[in-house]
Amino acid sequence: MELLKLDIKRIILTLVIIIFYNTSMAQTKGVIIDIETLSPIPFVSIHTKGLNVRGTIGNEYGEYSINFKYDTVYFSHINYELLPLTKHSKCDTIFMTPIVHIMPDVVITVQNNKWIEKLLKQFVKEKSKNYHTEDQILNYSFDIKSLSDSSGYAFSSNGYLISPEYSKKEGYLICPITNLIKYKDKTAGKDFMQLRRSLYNNFIKDFDYGFIKKHIFSLTEYNCTLNKNLLKFSFKSKKGEENEGYIIIDTLKNVIIEFEQVSGTNYNINSNTSSLARFVGEKKGFRYTVWKTLIHGKYSLFDNSYHLAECRYQLFRQNEYKRGKGLFFTNIESVLNISRLNMKSDILKDNVWLKLPNPYSISIIVSKETRLAEEALERTPAKYELF
């Protein structure tokens, strides 16, 4: 009898432990909402901090599921304030506060009208006279955060930048003054690649007659009390290539001062990878299942010409390896701010300037010039902190 009682106690104790463990490991599920518009926020990064970073990502409908233990988890999105959530918080709806306020749309009034096409073509004709008319030495501040399912990484860089004249082929030059890497140890390098994407994937240069021809443009009315000459046009691909967004154009000066571009999987794969790279990847069982990007940029007048002043970039990419045996995600968020430099006289001669080569996503062959430029950037000093 005593033995039976002991066995029963052991069984009860085991059941209690199992129940407690399952409860502690239960998934936290919910939806992430914009507190102002009450719309779901797609592809929000959700992660812990410290040595053993765990992470996940919300889906395109703002739904999320956390299936790992945490004391505090952080909800992060490039256009919203960072939001911490403790394990004691009992809520399944997460409200995030935007830091980018887009002018509110009222109604679409005109679509692909002749005067719209004429206005946009005039912009293309004159853009070389309005943007990058001369080399410009500027301040830059760059921040990037990258999250996967098992690691977190952040990199910040501040310094000087030479923005080249429009027709030059030499590209950007950079002089990093401070670099900071946040990672679990000191093995991580410096991610200048995303800075290169923000600068070289230039919306203004890509906005040409071919872009106008391939997209449908709609005039969108909105309230703007600061400048009555501003018009906002939404655009989307005619062929359903998952490429859409908006531009805000100053009709008096004939310049685009703001844009947002959202691109889907097929568009990004075709735009950022070569057919050879895709062929080799597929032969090895590697392919992209999701590749979404959001780019939001602003242009400002520096002296006599317009230059990129702000670029917010978000990338969510999911890769499949060996036909579903491995499924991995990467979520990248970056912010680039560029501002006027007041004291220019001694900057050029007193600092070492490095080439900032063109970016690439997947490349079978990297040129010697690009490789040497990347090695020089990697040799710049950096401090390390725990992510």
Short mmCIF file of C-alpha atoms in Angstrom, two decimals:
data_model
loop_
_atom_site.label_atom_id
_atom_site.label_comp_id
_atom_site.label_asym_id
_atom_site.label_seq_id
_atom_site.Cartn_x
_atom_site.Cartn_y
_atom_site.Cartn_z
CA MET A 1 0.00 0.00 0.00
CA GLU A 2 2.82 2.39 0.92
CA LEU A 3 4.48 1.58 -2.40
CA LEU A 4 1.25 2.35 -4.26
CA LYS A 5 0.90 5.72 -2.49
CA LEU A 6 4.49 6.54 -3.40
CA ASP A 7 3.85 5.69 -7.06
CA ILE A 8 0.72 7.85 -7.11
CA LYS A 9 2.67 10.79 -5.65
CA ARG A 10 5.34 10.36 -8.28
CA ILE A 11 2.73 10.29 -11.04
CA ILE A 12 1.02 13.43 -9.70
CA LEU A 13 4.39 15.22 -9.39
CA THR A 14 5.30 14.25 -12.95
CA LEU A 15 1.95 15.52 -14.27
CA VAL A 16 2.42 18.83 -12.43
CA ILE A 17 5.89 19.27 -13.92
CA ILE A 18 4.60 18.47 -17.43
CA ILE A 19 1.69 20.89 -17.08
CA PHE A 20 3.96 23.62 -15.71
CA TYR A 21 6.50 23.08 -18.49
CA ASN A 22 3.88 23.12 -21.22
CA THR A 23 2.34 26.26 -19.76
CA SER A 24 5.69 28.03 -19.61
CA MET A 25 6.47 27.00 -23.19
CA ALA A 26 3.01 27.76 -24.56
CA GLN A 27 2.94 29.92 -27.62
CA THR A 28 2.16 33.60 -27.34
CA LYS A 29 -0.05 34.49 -30.30
CA GLY A 30 -1.70 37.66 -31.45
CA VAL A 31 -1.79 40.48 -33.97
CA ILE A 32 0.28 43.68 -34.27
CA ILE A 33 -1.66 46.89 -34.99
CA ASP A 34 -0.77 50.48 -35.92
CA ILE A 35 -2.11 52.52 -32.99
CA GLU A 36 -3.11 55.43 -35.28
CA THR A 37 -4.61 53.71 -38.32
CA LEU A 38 -5.65 50.48 -36.54
CA SER A 39 -4.24 48.56 -39.54
CA PRO A 40 -2.17 45.37 -39.17
CA ILE A 41 1.60 45.86 -39.47
CA PRO A 42 3.31 43.27 -41.70
CA PHE A 43 6.71 41.64 -41.07
CA VAL A 44 7.48 42.94 -37.58
CA SER A 45 10.71 41.61 -36.03
CA ILE A 46 10.25 39.96 -32.63
CA HIS A 47 13.40 39.08 -30.68
CA THR A 48 15.19 38.82 -27.37
CA LYS A 49 18.54 40.40 -26.49
CA GLY A 50 21.75 39.06 -24.97
CA LEU A 51 24.06 36.14 -25.70
CA ASN A 52 21.40 33.66 -26.84
CA VAL A 53 19.14 35.70 -29.10
CA ARG A 54 15.89 34.08 -30.19
CA GLY A 55 13.70 35.60 -32.82
CA THR A 56 10.71 35.28 -35.06
CA ILE A 57 8.78 37.45 -37.50
CA GLY A 58 5.16 38.53 -37.91
CA ASN A 59 3.50 37.60 -41.18
CA GLU A 60 2.12 39.89 -43.89
CA TYR A 61 -1.21 40.15 -42.02
CA GLY A 62 0.40 41.33 -38.78
CA GLU A 63 -0.14 37.97 -37.04
CA TYR A 64 2.63 36.65 -34.79
CA SER A 65 3.46 33.56 -32.76
CA ILE A 66 6.25 33.28 -30.18
CA ASN A 67 7.24 29.71 -29.35
CA PHE A 68 10.36 30.32 -27.25
CA LYS A 69 10.89 31.29 -23.62
CA TYR A 70 11.66 34.92 -22.78
CA ASP A 71 11.72 37.42 -19.94
CA THR A 72 11.42 40.38 -22.30
CA VAL A 73 10.80 40.30 -26.02
CA TYR A 74 11.11 43.28 -28.38
CA PHE A 75 8.79 44.20 -31.25
CA SER A 76 10.73 46.10 -33.92
CA HIS A 77 9.80 47.70 -37.24
CA ILE A 78 11.64 50.31 -39.26
CA ASN A 79 8.68 52.72 -39.23
CA TYR A 80 7.65 52.24 -35.57
CA GLU A 81 9.00 52.82 -32.08
CA LEU A 82 10.69 49.82 -30.44
CA LEU A 83 8.20 48.09 -28.11
CA PRO A 84 9.29 45.77 -25.24
CA LEU A 85 6.91 43.13 -23.87
CA THR A 86 7.57 41.19 -20.65
CA LYS A 87 6.49 37.61 -20.04
CA HIS A 88 3.98 38.88 -17.45
CA SER A 89 2.12 40.98 -20.03
CA LYS A 90 -1.16 39.28 -20.86
CA CYS A 91 -2.18 40.72 -24.20
CA ASP A 92 -2.60 39.24 -27.64
CA THR A 93 -3.03 42.54 -29.50
CA ILE A 94 0.12 44.64 -29.76
CA PHE A 95 -0.18 48.35 -30.60
CA MET A 96 2.88 50.05 -32.10
CA THR A 97 3.42 53.81 -32.48
CA PRO A 98 4.61 55.03 -35.90
CA ILE A 99 7.65 57.27 -36.27
CA VAL A 100 7.04 57.89 -39.98
CA HIS A 101 3.85 59.83 -40.63
CA ILE A 102 2.64 59.55 -44.21
CA MET A 103 0.36 62.25 -45.56
CA PRO A 104 -3.21 60.92 -45.37
CA ASP A 105 -4.94 59.92 -48.61
CA VAL A 106 -8.41 61.23 -49.21
CA VAL A 107 -9.51 60.01 -52.63
CA ILE A 108 -8.03 58.96 -55.97
CA THR A 109 -9.31 61.40 -58.56
CA VAL A 110 -7.33 60.88 -61.78
CA GLN A 111 -5.63 57.81 -63.26
CA ASN A 112 -3.06 57.85 -66.09
CA ASN A 113 -4.32 61.15 -67.44
CA LYS A 114 -2.31 62.77 -70.27
CA TRP A 115 -1.23 65.65 -68.05
CA ILE A 116 0.10 63.18 -65.44
CA GLU A 117 2.22 61.45 -68.08
CA LYS A 118 3.44 64.83 -69.36
CA LEU A 119 4.39 65.95 -65.83
CA LEU A 120 6.29 62.75 -65.08
CA LYS A 121 8.14 62.78 -68.40
CA GLN A 122 9.14 66.38 -67.80
CA PHE A 123 10.57 65.32 -64.45
CA VAL A 124 12.66 62.61 -66.16
CA LYS A 125 13.88 65.10 -68.76
CA GLU A 126 15.06 67.60 -66.14
CA LYS A 127 16.23 65.35 -63.28
CA SER A 128 19.92 65.52 -64.26
CA LYS A 129 19.68 69.31 -63.81
CA ASN A 130 18.07 69.06 -60.37
CA TYR A 131 19.80 66.10 -58.69
CA HIS A 132 23.52 65.63 -57.96
CA THR A 133 24.64 68.51 -60.16
CA GLU A 134 28.03 68.52 -58.41
CA ASP A 135 30.03 66.50 -55.90
CA GLN A 136 28.77 67.14 -52.39
CA ILE A 137 30.52 66.39 -49.08
CA LEU A 138 27.88 65.46 -46.50
CA ASN A 139 27.44 63.96 -43.03
CA TYR A 140 25.95 60.48 -42.81
CA SER A 141 24.49 58.37 -40.00
CA PHE A 142 23.66 54.74 -40.71
CA ASP A 143 21.99 52.09 -38.51
CA ILE A 144 21.08 48.53 -39.38
CA LYS A 145 19.56 45.66 -37.42
CA SER A 146 19.45 42.11 -38.75
CA LEU A 147 17.46 39.28 -37.18
CA SER A 148 17.25 35.58 -37.93
CA ASP A 149 15.58 32.77 -35.97
CA SER A 150 18.71 32.25 -33.83
CA SER A 151 20.84 35.40 -33.92
CA GLY A 152 20.69 39.17 -33.76
CA TYR A 153 23.10 41.74 -35.16
CA ALA A 154 23.27 45.53 -35.25
CA PHE A 155 25.74 47.93 -36.85
CA SER A 156 26.02 51.72 -36.67
CA SER A 157 28.36 53.94 -38.65
CA ASN A 158 28.80 57.72 -38.67
CA GLY A 159 31.09 59.89 -40.75
CA TYR A 160 31.44 61.78 -44.01
CA LEU A 161 30.19 60.94 -47.48
CA ILE A 162 30.96 62.30 -50.93
CA SER A 163 27.84 62.15 -53.05
CA PRO A 164 28.99 62.15 -56.69
CA GLU A 165 27.84 64.34 -59.54
CA TYR A 166 24.99 62.72 -61.49
CA SER A 167 26.90 61.57 -64.57
CA LYS A 168 30.05 60.33 -62.81
CA LYS A 169 30.87 56.63 -62.83
CA GLU A 170 33.28 56.67 -59.85
CA GLY A 171 30.53 56.25 -57.27
CA TYR A 172 30.35 57.23 -53.62
CA LEU A 173 33.32 57.79 -51.31
CA ILE A 174 33.04 57.31 -47.57
CA CYS A 175 35.03 58.31 -44.50
CA PRO A 176 33.76 56.38 -41.43
CA ILE A 177 34.56 58.18 -38.16
CA THR A 178 32.86 55.79 -35.71
CA ASN A 179 31.65 52.21 -36.17
CA LEU A 180 29.77 50.16 -33.58
CA ILE A 181 28.88 46.47 -33.86
CA LYS A 182 26.36 44.76 -31.56
CA TYR A 183 26.59 40.99 -31.54
CA LYS A 184 27.03 38.06 -29.15
CA ASP A 185 30.84 38.18 -29.60
CA LYS A 186 33.56 39.93 -31.62
CA THR A 187 33.44 37.69 -34.68
CA ALA A 188 30.93 39.77 -36.67
CA GLY A 189 32.12 42.16 -39.37
CA LYS A 190 30.79 45.51 -40.55
CA ASP A 191 27.67 45.52 -42.72
CA PHE A 192 28.36 48.28 -45.23
CA MET A 193 26.45 46.29 -47.86
CA GLN A 194 23.12 47.68 -46.73
CA LEU A 195 24.50 51.23 -46.77
CA ARG A 196 25.57 50.56 -50.36
CA ARG A 197 22.06 49.37 -51.24
CA SER A 198 20.49 52.47 -49.72
CA LEU A 199 22.71 54.75 -51.81
CA TYR A 200 23.08 52.92 -55.11
CA ASN A 201 19.55 51.50 -55.45
CA ASN A 202 18.60 55.02 -56.41
CA PHE A 203 14.88 55.52 -57.02
CA ILE A 204 15.47 58.77 -58.91
CA LYS A 205 17.86 57.12 -61.38
CA ASP A 206 15.48 54.18 -61.83
CA PHE A 207 12.57 56.52 -62.43
CA ASP A 208 12.89 56.87 -66.21
CA TYR A 209 10.64 56.70 -69.28
CA GLY A 210 10.60 52.89 -69.03
CA PHE A 211 9.41 53.06 -65.41
CA ILE A 212 6.57 55.40 -66.42
CA LYS A 213 5.57 53.08 -69.25
CA LYS A 214 5.48 49.98 -67.02
CA HIS A 215 3.36 51.51 -64.22
CA ILE A 216 -0.11 52.90 -63.69
CA PHE A 217 -0.09 56.30 -61.92
CA SER A 218 -3.00 57.75 -59.95
CA LEU A 219 -3.32 61.23 -58.49
CA THR A 220 -4.12 61.00 -54.81
CA GLU A 221 -5.48 64.04 -52.98
CA TYR A 222 -4.19 64.75 -49.49
CA ASN A 223 -4.00 67.64 -47.06
CA CYS A 224 -0.72 69.56 -47.18
CA THR A 225 -0.72 73.01 -45.61
CA LEU A 226 3.06 73.56 -45.90
CA ASN A 227 3.36 73.51 -49.67
CA LYS A 228 0.42 73.80 -52.06
CA ASN A 229 2.63 72.76 -54.98
CA LEU A 230 3.01 69.18 -53.73
CA LEU A 231 1.10 66.39 -55.44
CA LYS A 232 1.07 62.73 -54.46
CA PHE A 233 0.84 59.97 -57.05
CA SER A 234 0.45 56.29 -56.27
CA PHE A 235 1.85 53.77 -58.74
CA LYS A 236 1.62 50.04 -59.38
CA SER A 237 3.02 47.71 -62.00
CA LYS A 238 0.86 47.08 -65.09
CA LYS A 239 2.03 43.47 -65.30
CA GLY A 240 1.31 42.53 -61.70
CA GLU A 241 5.00 42.31 -60.74
CA GLU A 242 4.32 43.19 -57.08
CA ASN A 243 5.93 46.61 -57.36
CA GLU A 244 3.94 49.57 -56.07
CA GLY A 245 4.22 52.70 -53.97
CA TYR A 246 3.90 56.46 -54.21
CA ILE A 247 5.83 59.61 -55.07
CA ILE A 248 5.39 63.18 -53.84
CA ILE A 249 6.42 65.71 -56.46
CA ASP A 250 6.93 69.46 -56.16
CA THR A 251 5.26 70.67 -59.35
CA LEU A 252 6.81 74.16 -59.11
CA LYS A 253 10.41 72.88 -58.96
CA ASN A 254 9.64 69.64 -60.83
CA VAL A 255 11.40 67.41 -58.28
CA ILE A 256 10.40 64.27 -56.39
CA ILE A 257 10.96 64.96 -52.70
CA GLU A 258 9.62 61.71 -51.23
CA PHE A 259 8.86 58.18 -52.35
CA GLU A 260 7.89 54.77 -51.04
CA GLN A 261 8.34 51.53 -52.96
CA VAL A 262 7.06 48.10 -51.91
CA SER A 263 8.31 45.13 -53.92
CA GLY A 264 7.36 41.46 -53.84
CA THR A 265 9.19 38.17 -54.27
CA ASN A 266 9.34 37.76 -58.06
CA TYR A 267 10.27 41.39 -58.65
CA ASN A 268 13.11 41.26 -56.11
CA ILE A 269 14.51 37.97 -57.35
CA ASN A 270 14.60 39.18 -60.95
CA SER A 271 16.00 42.60 -59.97
CA ASN A 272 18.68 41.46 -57.51
CA THR A 273 19.98 38.12 -58.76
CA SER A 274 21.45 36.93 -62.03
CA SER A 275 20.05 34.01 -64.02
CA LEU A 276 23.36 32.16 -63.48
CA ALA A 277 23.16 32.61 -59.69
CA ARG A 278 19.57 31.39 -59.66
CA PHE A 279 20.48 28.36 -61.77
CA VAL A 280 23.38 27.38 -59.49
CA GLY A 281 21.25 27.91 -56.37
CA GLU A 282 18.40 25.75 -57.67
CA LYS A 283 20.82 22.95 -58.58
CA LYS A 284 21.96 22.91 -54.95
CA GLY A 285 18.39 22.90 -53.67
CA PHE A 286 18.35 26.57 -52.63
CA ARG A 287 15.58 29.02 -53.50
CA TYR A 288 13.83 32.10 -52.15
CA THR A 289 10.25 31.49 -51.06
CA VAL A 290 9.58 35.06 -49.81
CA TRP A 291 11.47 38.26 -50.60
CA LYS A 292 9.68 41.47 -49.62
CA THR A 293 11.19 44.96 -49.48
CA LEU A 294 9.94 48.36 -48.36
CA ILE A 295 11.97 51.47 -49.17
CA HIS A 296 10.99 54.94 -48.03
CA GLY A 297 13.14 57.88 -49.09
CA LYS A 298 13.29 61.67 -48.89
CA TYR A 299 15.35 64.17 -50.90
CA SER A 300 16.56 67.58 -49.72
CA LEU A 301 18.15 70.59 -51.35
CA PHE A 302 21.84 70.81 -50.38
CA ASP A 303 23.32 74.00 -51.83
CA ASN A 304 22.26 73.93 -55.51
CA SER A 305 21.00 70.38 -56.02
CA TYR A 306 18.84 67.68 -54.48
CA HIS A 307 20.43 64.67 -52.75
CA LEU A 308 19.11 61.72 -50.78
CA ALA A 309 18.52 62.88 -47.20
CA GLU A 310 16.81 59.85 -45.64
CA CYS A 311 16.32 56.23 -46.58
CA ARG A 312 14.42 53.67 -44.52
CA TYR A 313 14.77 50.12 -45.75
CA GLN A 314 13.15 46.88 -44.65
CA LEU A 315 13.81 43.47 -46.14
CA PHE A 316 12.14 40.19 -45.20
CA ARG A 317 13.55 37.13 -46.92
CA GLN A 318 12.76 33.45 -46.42
CA ASN A 319 14.99 30.79 -47.98
CA GLU A 320 14.22 27.15 -48.59
CA TYR A 321 17.08 24.66 -48.67
CA LYS A 322 16.93 21.11 -50.02
CA ARG A 323 13.23 21.28 -50.89
CA GLY A 324 11.81 22.16 -47.53
CA LYS A 325 14.30 20.34 -45.29
CA GLY A 326 15.66 23.70 -44.21
CA LEU A 327 13.64 26.93 -43.97
CA PHE A 328 15.36 30.10 -42.74
CA PHE A 329 14.34 33.74 -42.52
CA THR A 330 16.22 37.02 -42.38
CA ASN A 331 14.72 40.38 -41.49
CA ILE A 332 16.80 43.51 -42.08
CA GLU A 333 15.90 47.05 -41.05
CA SER A 334 18.12 50.03 -41.79
CA VAL A 335 17.98 53.82 -41.54
CA LEU A 336 20.30 56.19 -43.39
CA ASN A 337 20.27 59.91 -42.60
CA ILE A 338 22.31 62.41 -44.63
CA SER A 339 22.74 66.05 -43.70
CA ARG A 340 24.56 69.18 -44.78
CA LEU A 341 28.20 69.56 -43.72
CA ASN A 342 28.99 73.09 -42.54
CA MET A 343 32.81 72.95 -42.34
CA LYS A 344 34.22 71.47 -45.57
CA SER A 345 37.63 73.11 -45.94
CA ASP A 346 39.82 70.50 -44.24
CA ILE A 347 37.65 67.41 -44.59
CA LEU A 348 39.06 66.25 -47.92
CA LYS A 349 42.75 66.52 -47.09
CA ASP A 350 42.61 65.49 -43.42
CA ASN A 351 40.77 62.18 -43.85
CA VAL A 352 41.19 58.87 -45.66
CA TRP A 353 38.43 58.30 -48.21
CA LEU A 354 37.35 54.79 -49.19
CA LYS A 355 35.45 53.60 -52.23
CA LEU A 356 31.93 52.41 -51.60
CA PRO A 357 31.37 49.80 -54.34
CA ASN A 358 28.07 48.90 -55.97
CA PRO A 359 26.02 46.35 -53.97
CA TYR A 360 24.99 42.85 -54.97
CA SER A 361 22.65 40.24 -53.47
CA ILE A 362 23.96 37.03 -55.01
CA SER A 363 26.98 37.05 -57.28
CA ILE A 364 29.02 34.14 -58.58
CA ILE A 365 31.97 36.37 -59.47
CA VAL A 366 33.08 39.46 -57.52
CA SER A 367 35.58 41.75 -59.26
CA LYS A 368 39.00 42.36 -57.76
CA GLU A 369 38.23 46.08 -57.44
CA THR A 370 35.08 45.36 -55.44
CA ARG A 371 36.83 42.80 -53.25
CA LEU A 372 39.68 45.21 -52.41
CA ALA A 373 37.19 48.00 -51.63
CA GLU A 374 35.22 45.69 -49.31
CA GLU A 375 38.43 44.61 -47.54
CA ALA A 376 39.39 48.26 -46.97
CA LEU A 377 35.98 48.99 -45.45
CA GLU A 378 36.29 45.94 -43.20
CA ARG A 379 39.64 47.20 -41.85
CA THR A 380 38.11 50.40 -40.45
CA PRO A 381 38.11 50.39 -36.60
CA ALA A 382 34.98 49.43 -34.67
CA LYS A 383 33.78 49.03 -31.10
CA TYR A 384 31.77 46.01 -29.97
CA GLU A 385 28.78 45.70 -27.65
CA LEU A 386 26.42 42.88 -26.74
CA PHE A 387 23.30 42.78 -28.92
#
